[in-house]
PDB file of C-alpha atoms and ligand atoms in Angstrom:
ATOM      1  CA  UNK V1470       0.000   0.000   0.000  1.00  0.00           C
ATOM      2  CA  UNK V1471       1.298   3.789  -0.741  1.00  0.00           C
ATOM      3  CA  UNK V1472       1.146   5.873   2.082  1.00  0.00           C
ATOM      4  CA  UNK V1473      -0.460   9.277   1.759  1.00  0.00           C
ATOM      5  CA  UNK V1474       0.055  12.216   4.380  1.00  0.00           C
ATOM      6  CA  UNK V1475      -3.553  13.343   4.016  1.00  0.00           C
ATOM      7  CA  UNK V1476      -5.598  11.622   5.794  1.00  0.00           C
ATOM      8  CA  UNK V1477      -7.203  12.561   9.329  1.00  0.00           C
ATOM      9  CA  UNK V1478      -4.616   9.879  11.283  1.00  0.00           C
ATOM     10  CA  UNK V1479      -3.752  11.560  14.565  1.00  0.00           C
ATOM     11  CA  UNK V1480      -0.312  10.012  14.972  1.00  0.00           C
ATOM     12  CA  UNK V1481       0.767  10.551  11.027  1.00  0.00           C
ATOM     13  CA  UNK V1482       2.719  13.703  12.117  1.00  0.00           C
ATOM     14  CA  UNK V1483       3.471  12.600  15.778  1.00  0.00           C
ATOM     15  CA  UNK V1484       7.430  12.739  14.787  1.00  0.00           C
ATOM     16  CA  UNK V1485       8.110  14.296  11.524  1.00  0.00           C
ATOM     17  CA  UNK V1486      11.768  14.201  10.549  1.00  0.00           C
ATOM     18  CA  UNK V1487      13.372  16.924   8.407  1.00  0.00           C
ATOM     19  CA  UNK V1488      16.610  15.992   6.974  1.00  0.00           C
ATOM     20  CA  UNK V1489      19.525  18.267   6.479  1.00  0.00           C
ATOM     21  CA  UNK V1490      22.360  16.889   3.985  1.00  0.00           C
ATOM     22  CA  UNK V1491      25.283  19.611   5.191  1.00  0.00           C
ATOM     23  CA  UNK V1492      28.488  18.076   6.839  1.00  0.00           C
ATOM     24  CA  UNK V1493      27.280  20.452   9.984  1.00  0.00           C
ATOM     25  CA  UNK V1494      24.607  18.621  10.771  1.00  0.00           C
ATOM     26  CA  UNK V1495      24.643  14.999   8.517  1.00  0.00           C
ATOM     27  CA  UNK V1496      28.509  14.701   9.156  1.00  0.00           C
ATOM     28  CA  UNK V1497      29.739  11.653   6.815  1.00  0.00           C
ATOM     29  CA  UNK V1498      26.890   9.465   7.416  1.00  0.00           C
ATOM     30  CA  UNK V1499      24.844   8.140   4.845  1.00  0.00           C
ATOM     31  CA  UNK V1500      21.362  10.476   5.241  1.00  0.00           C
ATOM     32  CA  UNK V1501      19.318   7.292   3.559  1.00  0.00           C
ATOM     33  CA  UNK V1502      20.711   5.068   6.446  1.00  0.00           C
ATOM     34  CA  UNK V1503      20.037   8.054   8.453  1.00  0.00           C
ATOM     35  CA  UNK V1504      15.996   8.025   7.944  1.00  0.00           C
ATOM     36  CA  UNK V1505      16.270   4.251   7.672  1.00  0.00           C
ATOM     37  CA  UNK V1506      17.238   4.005  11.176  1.00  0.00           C
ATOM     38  CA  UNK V1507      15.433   7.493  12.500  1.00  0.00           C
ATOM     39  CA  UNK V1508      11.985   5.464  10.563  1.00  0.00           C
ATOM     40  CA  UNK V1509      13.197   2.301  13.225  1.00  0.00           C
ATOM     41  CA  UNK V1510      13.298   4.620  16.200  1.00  0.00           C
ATOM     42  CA  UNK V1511       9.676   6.045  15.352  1.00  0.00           C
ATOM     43  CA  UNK V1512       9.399   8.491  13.235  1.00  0.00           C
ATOM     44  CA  UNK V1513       6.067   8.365  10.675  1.00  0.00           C
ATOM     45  CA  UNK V1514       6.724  11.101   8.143  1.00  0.00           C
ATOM     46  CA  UNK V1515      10.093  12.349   6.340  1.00  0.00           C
ATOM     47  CA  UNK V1516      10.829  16.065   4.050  1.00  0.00           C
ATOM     48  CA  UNK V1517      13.708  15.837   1.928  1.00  0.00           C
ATOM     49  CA  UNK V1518      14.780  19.454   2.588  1.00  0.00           C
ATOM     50  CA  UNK V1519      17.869  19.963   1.112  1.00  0.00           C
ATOM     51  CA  UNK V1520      18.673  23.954   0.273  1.00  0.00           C
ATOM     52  CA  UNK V1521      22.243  22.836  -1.201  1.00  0.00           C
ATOM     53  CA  UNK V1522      22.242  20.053  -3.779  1.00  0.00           C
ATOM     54  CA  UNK V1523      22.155  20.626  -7.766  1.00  0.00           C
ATOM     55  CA  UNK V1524      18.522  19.303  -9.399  1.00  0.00           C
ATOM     56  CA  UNK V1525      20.138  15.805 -10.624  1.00  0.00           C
ATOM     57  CA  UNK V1526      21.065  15.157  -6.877  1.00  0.00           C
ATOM     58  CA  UNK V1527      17.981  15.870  -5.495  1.00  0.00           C
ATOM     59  CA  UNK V1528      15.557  13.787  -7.415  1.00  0.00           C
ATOM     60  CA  UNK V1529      18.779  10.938  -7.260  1.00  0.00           C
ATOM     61  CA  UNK V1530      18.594  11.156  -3.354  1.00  0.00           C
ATOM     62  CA  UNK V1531      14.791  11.857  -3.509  1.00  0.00           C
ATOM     63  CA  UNK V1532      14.612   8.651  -5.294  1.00  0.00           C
ATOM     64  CA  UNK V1533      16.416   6.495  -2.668  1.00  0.00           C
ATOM     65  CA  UNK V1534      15.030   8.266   0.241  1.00  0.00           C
ATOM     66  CA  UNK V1535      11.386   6.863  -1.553  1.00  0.00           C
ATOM     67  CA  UNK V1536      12.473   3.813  -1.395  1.00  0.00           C
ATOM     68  CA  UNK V1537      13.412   3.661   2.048  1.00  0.00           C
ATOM     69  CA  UNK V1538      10.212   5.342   3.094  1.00  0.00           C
ATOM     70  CA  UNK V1539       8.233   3.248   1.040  1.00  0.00           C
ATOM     71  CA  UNK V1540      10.076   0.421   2.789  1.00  0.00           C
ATOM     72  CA  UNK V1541       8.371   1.462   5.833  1.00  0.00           C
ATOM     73  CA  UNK V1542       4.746   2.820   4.554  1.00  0.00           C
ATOM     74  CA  UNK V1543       6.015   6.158   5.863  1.00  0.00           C
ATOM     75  CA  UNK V1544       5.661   9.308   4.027  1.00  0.00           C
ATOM     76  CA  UNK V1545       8.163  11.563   1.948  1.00  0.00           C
ATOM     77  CA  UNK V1546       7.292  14.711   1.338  1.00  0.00           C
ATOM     78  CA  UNK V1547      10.349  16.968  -0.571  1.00  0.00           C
ATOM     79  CA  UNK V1548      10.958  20.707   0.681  1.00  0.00           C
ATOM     80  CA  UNK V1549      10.461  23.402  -2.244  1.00  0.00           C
ATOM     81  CA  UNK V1550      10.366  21.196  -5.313  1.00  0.00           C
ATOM     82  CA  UNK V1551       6.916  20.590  -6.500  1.00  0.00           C
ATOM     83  CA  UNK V1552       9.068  19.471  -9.799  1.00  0.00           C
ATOM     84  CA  UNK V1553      11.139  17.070  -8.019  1.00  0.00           C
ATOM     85  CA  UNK V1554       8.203  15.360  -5.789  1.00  0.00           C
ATOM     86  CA  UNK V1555       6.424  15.125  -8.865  1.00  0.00           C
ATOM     87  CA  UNK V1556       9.584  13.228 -10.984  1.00  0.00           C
ATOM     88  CA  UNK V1557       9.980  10.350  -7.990  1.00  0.00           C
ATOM     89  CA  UNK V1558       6.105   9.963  -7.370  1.00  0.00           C
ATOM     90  CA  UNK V1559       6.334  10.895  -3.691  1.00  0.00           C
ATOM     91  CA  UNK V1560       3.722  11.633  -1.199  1.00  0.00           C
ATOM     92  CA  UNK V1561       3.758  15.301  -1.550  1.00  0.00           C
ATOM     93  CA  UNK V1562       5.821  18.619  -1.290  1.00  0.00           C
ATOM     94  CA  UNK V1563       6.299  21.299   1.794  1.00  0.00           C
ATOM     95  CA  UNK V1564       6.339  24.819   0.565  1.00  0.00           C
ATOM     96  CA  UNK V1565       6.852  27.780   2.832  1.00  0.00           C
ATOM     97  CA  UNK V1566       5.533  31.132   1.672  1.00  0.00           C
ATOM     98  CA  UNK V1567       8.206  32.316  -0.943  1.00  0.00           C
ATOM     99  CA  UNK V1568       7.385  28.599  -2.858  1.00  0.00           C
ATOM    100  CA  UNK V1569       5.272  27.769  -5.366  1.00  0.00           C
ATOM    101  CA  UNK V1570       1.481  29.071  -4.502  1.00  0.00           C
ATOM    102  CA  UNK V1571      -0.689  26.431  -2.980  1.00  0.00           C
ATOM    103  CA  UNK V1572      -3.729  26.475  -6.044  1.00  0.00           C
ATOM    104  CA  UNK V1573      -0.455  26.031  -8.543  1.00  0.00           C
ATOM    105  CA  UNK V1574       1.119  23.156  -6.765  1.00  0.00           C
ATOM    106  CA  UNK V1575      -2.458  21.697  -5.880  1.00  0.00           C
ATOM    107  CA  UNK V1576      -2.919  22.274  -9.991  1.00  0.00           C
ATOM    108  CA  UNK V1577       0.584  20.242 -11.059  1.00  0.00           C
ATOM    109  CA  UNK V1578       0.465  17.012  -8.157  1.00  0.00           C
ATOM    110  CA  UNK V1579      -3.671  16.340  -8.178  1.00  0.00           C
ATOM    111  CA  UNK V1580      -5.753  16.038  -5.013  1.00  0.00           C
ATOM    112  CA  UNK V1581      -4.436  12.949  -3.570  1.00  0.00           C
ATOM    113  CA  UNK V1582      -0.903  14.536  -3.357  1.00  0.00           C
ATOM    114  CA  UNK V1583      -0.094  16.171   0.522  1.00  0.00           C
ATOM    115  CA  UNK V1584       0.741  20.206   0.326  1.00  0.00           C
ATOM    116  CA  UNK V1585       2.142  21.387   3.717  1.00  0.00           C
ATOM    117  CA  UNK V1586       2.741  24.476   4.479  1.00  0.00           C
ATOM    118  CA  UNK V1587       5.267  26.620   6.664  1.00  0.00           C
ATOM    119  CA  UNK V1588       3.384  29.088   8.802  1.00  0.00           C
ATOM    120  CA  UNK V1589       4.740  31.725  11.293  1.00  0.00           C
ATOM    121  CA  UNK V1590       2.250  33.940  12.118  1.00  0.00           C
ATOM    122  CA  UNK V1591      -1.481  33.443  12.898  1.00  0.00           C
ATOM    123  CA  UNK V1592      -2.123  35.245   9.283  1.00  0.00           C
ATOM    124  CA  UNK V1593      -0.303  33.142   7.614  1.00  0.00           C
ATOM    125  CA  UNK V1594      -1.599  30.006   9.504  1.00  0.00           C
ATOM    126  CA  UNK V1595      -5.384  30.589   8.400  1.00  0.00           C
ATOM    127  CA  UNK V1596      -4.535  31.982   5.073  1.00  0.00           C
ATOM    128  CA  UNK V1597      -2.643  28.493   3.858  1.00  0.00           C
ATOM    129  CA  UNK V1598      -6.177  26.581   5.386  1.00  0.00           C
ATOM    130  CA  UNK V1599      -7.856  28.597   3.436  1.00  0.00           C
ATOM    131  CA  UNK V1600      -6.119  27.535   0.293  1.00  0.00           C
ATOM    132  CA  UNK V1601      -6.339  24.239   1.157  1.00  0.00           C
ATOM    133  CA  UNK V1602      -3.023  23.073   2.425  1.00  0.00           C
ATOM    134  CA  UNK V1603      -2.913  19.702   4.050  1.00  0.00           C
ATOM    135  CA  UNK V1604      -0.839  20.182   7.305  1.00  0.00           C
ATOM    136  CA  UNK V1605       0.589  23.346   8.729  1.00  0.00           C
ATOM    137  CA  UNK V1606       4.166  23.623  10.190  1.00  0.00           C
ATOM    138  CA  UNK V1607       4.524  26.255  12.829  1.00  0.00           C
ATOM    139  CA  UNK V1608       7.563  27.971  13.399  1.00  0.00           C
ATOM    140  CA  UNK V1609       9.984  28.636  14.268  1.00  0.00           C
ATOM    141  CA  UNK V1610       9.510  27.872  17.638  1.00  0.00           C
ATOM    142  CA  UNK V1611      12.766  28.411  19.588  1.00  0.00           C
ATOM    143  CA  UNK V1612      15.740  29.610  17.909  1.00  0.00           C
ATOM    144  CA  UNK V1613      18.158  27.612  15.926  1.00  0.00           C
ATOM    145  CA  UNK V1614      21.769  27.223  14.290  1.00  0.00           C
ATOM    146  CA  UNK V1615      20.187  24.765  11.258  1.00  0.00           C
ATOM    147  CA  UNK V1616      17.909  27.534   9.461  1.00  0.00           C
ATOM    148  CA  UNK V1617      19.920  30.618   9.083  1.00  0.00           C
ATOM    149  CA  UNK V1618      17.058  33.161   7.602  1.00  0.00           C
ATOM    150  CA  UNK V1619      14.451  33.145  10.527  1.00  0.00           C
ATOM    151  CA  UNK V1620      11.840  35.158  11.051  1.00  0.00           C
ATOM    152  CA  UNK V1621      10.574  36.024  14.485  1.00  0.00           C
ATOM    153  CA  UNK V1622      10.480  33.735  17.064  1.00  0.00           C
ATOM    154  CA  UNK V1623       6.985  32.115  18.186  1.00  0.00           C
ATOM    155  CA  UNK V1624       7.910  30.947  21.443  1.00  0.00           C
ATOM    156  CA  UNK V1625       4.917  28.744  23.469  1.00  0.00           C
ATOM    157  CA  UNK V1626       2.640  31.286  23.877  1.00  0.00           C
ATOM    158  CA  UNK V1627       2.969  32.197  19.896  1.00  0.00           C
ATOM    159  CA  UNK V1628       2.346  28.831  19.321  1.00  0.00           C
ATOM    160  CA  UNK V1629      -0.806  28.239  21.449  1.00  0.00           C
ATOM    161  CA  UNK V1630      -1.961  31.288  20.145  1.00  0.00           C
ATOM    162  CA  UNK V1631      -1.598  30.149  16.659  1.00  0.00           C
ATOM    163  CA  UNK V1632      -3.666  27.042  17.404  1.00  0.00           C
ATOM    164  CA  UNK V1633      -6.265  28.657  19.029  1.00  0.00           C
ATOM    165  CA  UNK V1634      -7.044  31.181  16.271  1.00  0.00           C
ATOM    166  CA  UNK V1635      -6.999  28.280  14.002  1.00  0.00           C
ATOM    167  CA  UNK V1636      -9.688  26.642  15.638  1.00  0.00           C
ATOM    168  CA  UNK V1637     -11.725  29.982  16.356  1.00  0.00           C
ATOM    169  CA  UNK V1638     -11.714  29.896  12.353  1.00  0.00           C
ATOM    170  CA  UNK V1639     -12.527  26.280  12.387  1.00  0.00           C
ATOM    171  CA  UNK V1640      -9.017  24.800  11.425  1.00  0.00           C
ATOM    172  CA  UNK V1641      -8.997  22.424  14.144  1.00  0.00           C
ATOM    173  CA  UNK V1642      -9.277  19.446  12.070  1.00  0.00           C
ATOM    174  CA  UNK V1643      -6.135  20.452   9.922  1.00  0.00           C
ATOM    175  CA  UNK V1644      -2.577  18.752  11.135  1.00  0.00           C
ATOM    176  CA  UNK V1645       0.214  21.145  12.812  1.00  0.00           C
ATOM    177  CA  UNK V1646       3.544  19.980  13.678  1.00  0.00           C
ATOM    178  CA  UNK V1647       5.830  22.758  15.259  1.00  0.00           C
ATOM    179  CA  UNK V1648       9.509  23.601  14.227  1.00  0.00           C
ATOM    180  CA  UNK V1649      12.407  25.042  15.359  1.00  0.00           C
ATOM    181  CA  UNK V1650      15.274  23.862  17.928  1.00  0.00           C
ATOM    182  CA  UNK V1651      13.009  21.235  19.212  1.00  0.00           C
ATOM    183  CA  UNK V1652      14.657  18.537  20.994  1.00  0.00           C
ATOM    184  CA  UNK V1653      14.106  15.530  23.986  1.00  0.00           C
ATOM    185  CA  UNK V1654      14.700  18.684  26.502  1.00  0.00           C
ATOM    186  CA  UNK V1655      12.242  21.058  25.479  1.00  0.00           C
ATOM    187  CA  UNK V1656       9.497  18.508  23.853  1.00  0.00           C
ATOM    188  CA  UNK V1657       7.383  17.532  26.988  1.00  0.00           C
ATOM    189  CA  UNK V1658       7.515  21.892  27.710  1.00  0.00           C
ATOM    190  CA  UNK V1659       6.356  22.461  24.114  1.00  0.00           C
ATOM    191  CA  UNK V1660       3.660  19.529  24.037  1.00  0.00           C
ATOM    192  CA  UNK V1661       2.146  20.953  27.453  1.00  0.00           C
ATOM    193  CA  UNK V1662       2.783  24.535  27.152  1.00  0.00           C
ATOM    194  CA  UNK V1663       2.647  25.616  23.522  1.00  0.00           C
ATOM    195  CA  UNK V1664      -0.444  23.093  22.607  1.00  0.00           C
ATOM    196  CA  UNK V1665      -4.044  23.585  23.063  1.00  0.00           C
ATOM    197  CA  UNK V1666      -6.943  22.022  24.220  1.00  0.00           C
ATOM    198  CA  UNK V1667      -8.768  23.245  21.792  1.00  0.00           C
ATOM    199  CA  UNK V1668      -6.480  22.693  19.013  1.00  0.00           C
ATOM    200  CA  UNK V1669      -4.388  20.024  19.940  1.00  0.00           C
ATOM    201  CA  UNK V1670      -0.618  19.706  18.051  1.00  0.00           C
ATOM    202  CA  UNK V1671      -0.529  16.807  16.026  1.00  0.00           C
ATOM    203  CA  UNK V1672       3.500  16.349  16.383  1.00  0.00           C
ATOM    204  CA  UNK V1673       7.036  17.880  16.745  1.00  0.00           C
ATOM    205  CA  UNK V1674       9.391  18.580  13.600  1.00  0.00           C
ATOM    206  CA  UNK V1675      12.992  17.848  14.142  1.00  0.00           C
ATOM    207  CA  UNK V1676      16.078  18.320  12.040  1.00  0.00           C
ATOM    208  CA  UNK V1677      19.449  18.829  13.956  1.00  0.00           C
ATOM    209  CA  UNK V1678      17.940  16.562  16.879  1.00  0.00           C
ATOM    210  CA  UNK V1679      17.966  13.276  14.614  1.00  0.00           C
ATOM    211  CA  UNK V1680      19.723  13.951  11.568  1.00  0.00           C
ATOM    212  CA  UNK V1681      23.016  15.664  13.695  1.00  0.00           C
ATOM    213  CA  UNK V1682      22.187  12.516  17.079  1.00  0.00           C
ATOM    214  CA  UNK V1683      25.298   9.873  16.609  1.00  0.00           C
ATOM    215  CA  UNK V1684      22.248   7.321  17.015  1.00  0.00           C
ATOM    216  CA  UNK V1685      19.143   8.473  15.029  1.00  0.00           C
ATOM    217  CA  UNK V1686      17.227   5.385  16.234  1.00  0.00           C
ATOM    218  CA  UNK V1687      17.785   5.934  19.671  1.00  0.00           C
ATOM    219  CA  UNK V1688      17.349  10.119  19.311  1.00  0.00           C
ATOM    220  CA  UNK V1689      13.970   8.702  17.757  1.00  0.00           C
ATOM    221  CA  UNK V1690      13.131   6.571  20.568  1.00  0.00           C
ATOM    222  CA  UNK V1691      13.427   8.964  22.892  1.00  0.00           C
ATOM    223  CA  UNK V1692      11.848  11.965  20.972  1.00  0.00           C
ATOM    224  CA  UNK V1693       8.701   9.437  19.972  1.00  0.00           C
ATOM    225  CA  UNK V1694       8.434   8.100  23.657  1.00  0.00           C
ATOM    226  CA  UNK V1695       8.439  11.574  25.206  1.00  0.00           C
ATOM    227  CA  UNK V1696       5.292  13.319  22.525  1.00  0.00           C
ATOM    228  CA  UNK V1697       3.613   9.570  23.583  1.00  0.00           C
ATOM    229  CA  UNK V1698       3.911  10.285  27.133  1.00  0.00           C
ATOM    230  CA  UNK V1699       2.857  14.166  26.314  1.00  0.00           C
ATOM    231  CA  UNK V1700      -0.435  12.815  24.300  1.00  0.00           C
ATOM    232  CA  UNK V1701      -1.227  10.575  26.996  1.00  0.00           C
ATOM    233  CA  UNK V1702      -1.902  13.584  29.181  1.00  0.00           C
ATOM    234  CA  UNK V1703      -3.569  15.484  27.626  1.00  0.00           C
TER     235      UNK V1703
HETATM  236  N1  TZP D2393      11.979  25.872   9.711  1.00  0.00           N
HETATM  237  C1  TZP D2393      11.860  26.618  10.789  1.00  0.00           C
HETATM  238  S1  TZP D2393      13.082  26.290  11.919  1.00  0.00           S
HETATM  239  C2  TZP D2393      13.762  25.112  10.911  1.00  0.00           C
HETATM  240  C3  TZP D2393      13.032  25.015   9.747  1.00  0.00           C
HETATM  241  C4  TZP D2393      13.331  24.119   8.624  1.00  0.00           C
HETATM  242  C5  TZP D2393      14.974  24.332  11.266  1.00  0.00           C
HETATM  243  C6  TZP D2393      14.778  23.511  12.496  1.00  0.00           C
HETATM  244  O1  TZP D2393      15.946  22.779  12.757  1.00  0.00           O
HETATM  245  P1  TZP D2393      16.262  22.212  14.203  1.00  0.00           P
HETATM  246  O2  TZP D2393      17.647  21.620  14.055  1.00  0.00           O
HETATM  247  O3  TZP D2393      15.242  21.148  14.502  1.00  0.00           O
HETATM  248  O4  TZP D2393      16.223  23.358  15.164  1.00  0.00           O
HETATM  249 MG1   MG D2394      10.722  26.572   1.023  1.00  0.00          MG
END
């Protein structure tokens, strides 16, 4: 069966993994052995973001990232490149607001295809569910070396805030990972603090946390068991 990342499952975007191919973060490992063992440790949905690589390397890596996730009936969803997403017959794309417009990409993969969508403000939340976007990722959260161009920082409150107008609009139903120097010390903080009754966050969106760990499975384990333990409470 193919996964899709556009359904109504809860725990689809419990632990979504972003990957990150410079040596800063990747080092020399392999990043397809990377999300192979990251998948093991429990996390359910992939991006390909990768700001560096030429257009032959990303759809060559897209391509055996696929099969890896596919491996695993988890999603991959590839950062920026509605083009590349579309060559390897992936799950979907992520697009933050400079990308490709959401009607556009929605136009090129079909409806089944999942269109995420980076939000960091309240406007720009509602807007991109009013377009239709899939999932929402909210951020950035806490401040971070691994994304150099940042806008403002949410913080907990931002991001509570940001769920709750969503549901005053009636968003609720809509996924929302958040982003942004997330890692097993802050995670039960954000889960508790930044989340809202009302509008409950799906998951947490890591890069440096599994993709930079010297064990992605066990950085996984930990990450997934600590948003369990967070869901369980609330
Ligand atoms: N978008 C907002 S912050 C960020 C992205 C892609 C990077 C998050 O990286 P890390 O290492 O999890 O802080
Ligand atoms: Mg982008």
């Amino acid at each position: 069966s193919s996964p899709t990342a556009h359904n109504s499952d809860y725990n689809l975007y419990r632990l979504y993994l972003v990957t990150d191919s410079t040596p800063a973060i990747l080092g020399d490992k392999d990043i397809c052995d990377v999300v192979d063992r990251a998948i093991q440790g429990g996390v359910t949905i992939v991006q390909y973001r990768d700001k560096t690589s030429d257009t032959g390397v990303l759809v060559s890596t897209a391509r055996k990232l696929h099969q890896v996730t596919q491996k695993h009936h988890v999603p991959l969803l590839i950062n920026d490149r509605v083009d590349v997403a579309l060559a390897v017959g992936c799950e979907g794309v992520h697009l933050g607001q400079d990308d490709m417009d959401i009607a556009t990409a929605r136009q090129i993969l079909g409806p089944s295809k999942c269109i995420g969508i980076s939000a960091n403000n309240i406007q720009e939340a509602i807007l991109a569910c009013e377009q239709g976007a899939d999932y929402l990722g909210i951020g950035t959260i806490f401040s971070t070396q691994t994304k150099k161009d940042t806008k403002s920082i949410l913080g907990l409150a931002g991001l509570k805030q940001t769920l709750e107008s969503l549901s005053e609009k009636g968003y609720e139903h809509i996924p929302t990972v958040c982003i942004g120097g997330l890692n097993a010390s802050n995670i039960t903080q954000v889960m508790s603090h930044g989340s809202s009754p009302k509008n409950p966050l799906n998951g947490v969106a890591v890069v440096s946390a599994i993709m930079a760990a010297h064990d992605p499975k066990a950085a996984s384990m930990q990450l997934s068991n600590l948003i369990t333990e967070s869901h369980m409470q609330n």
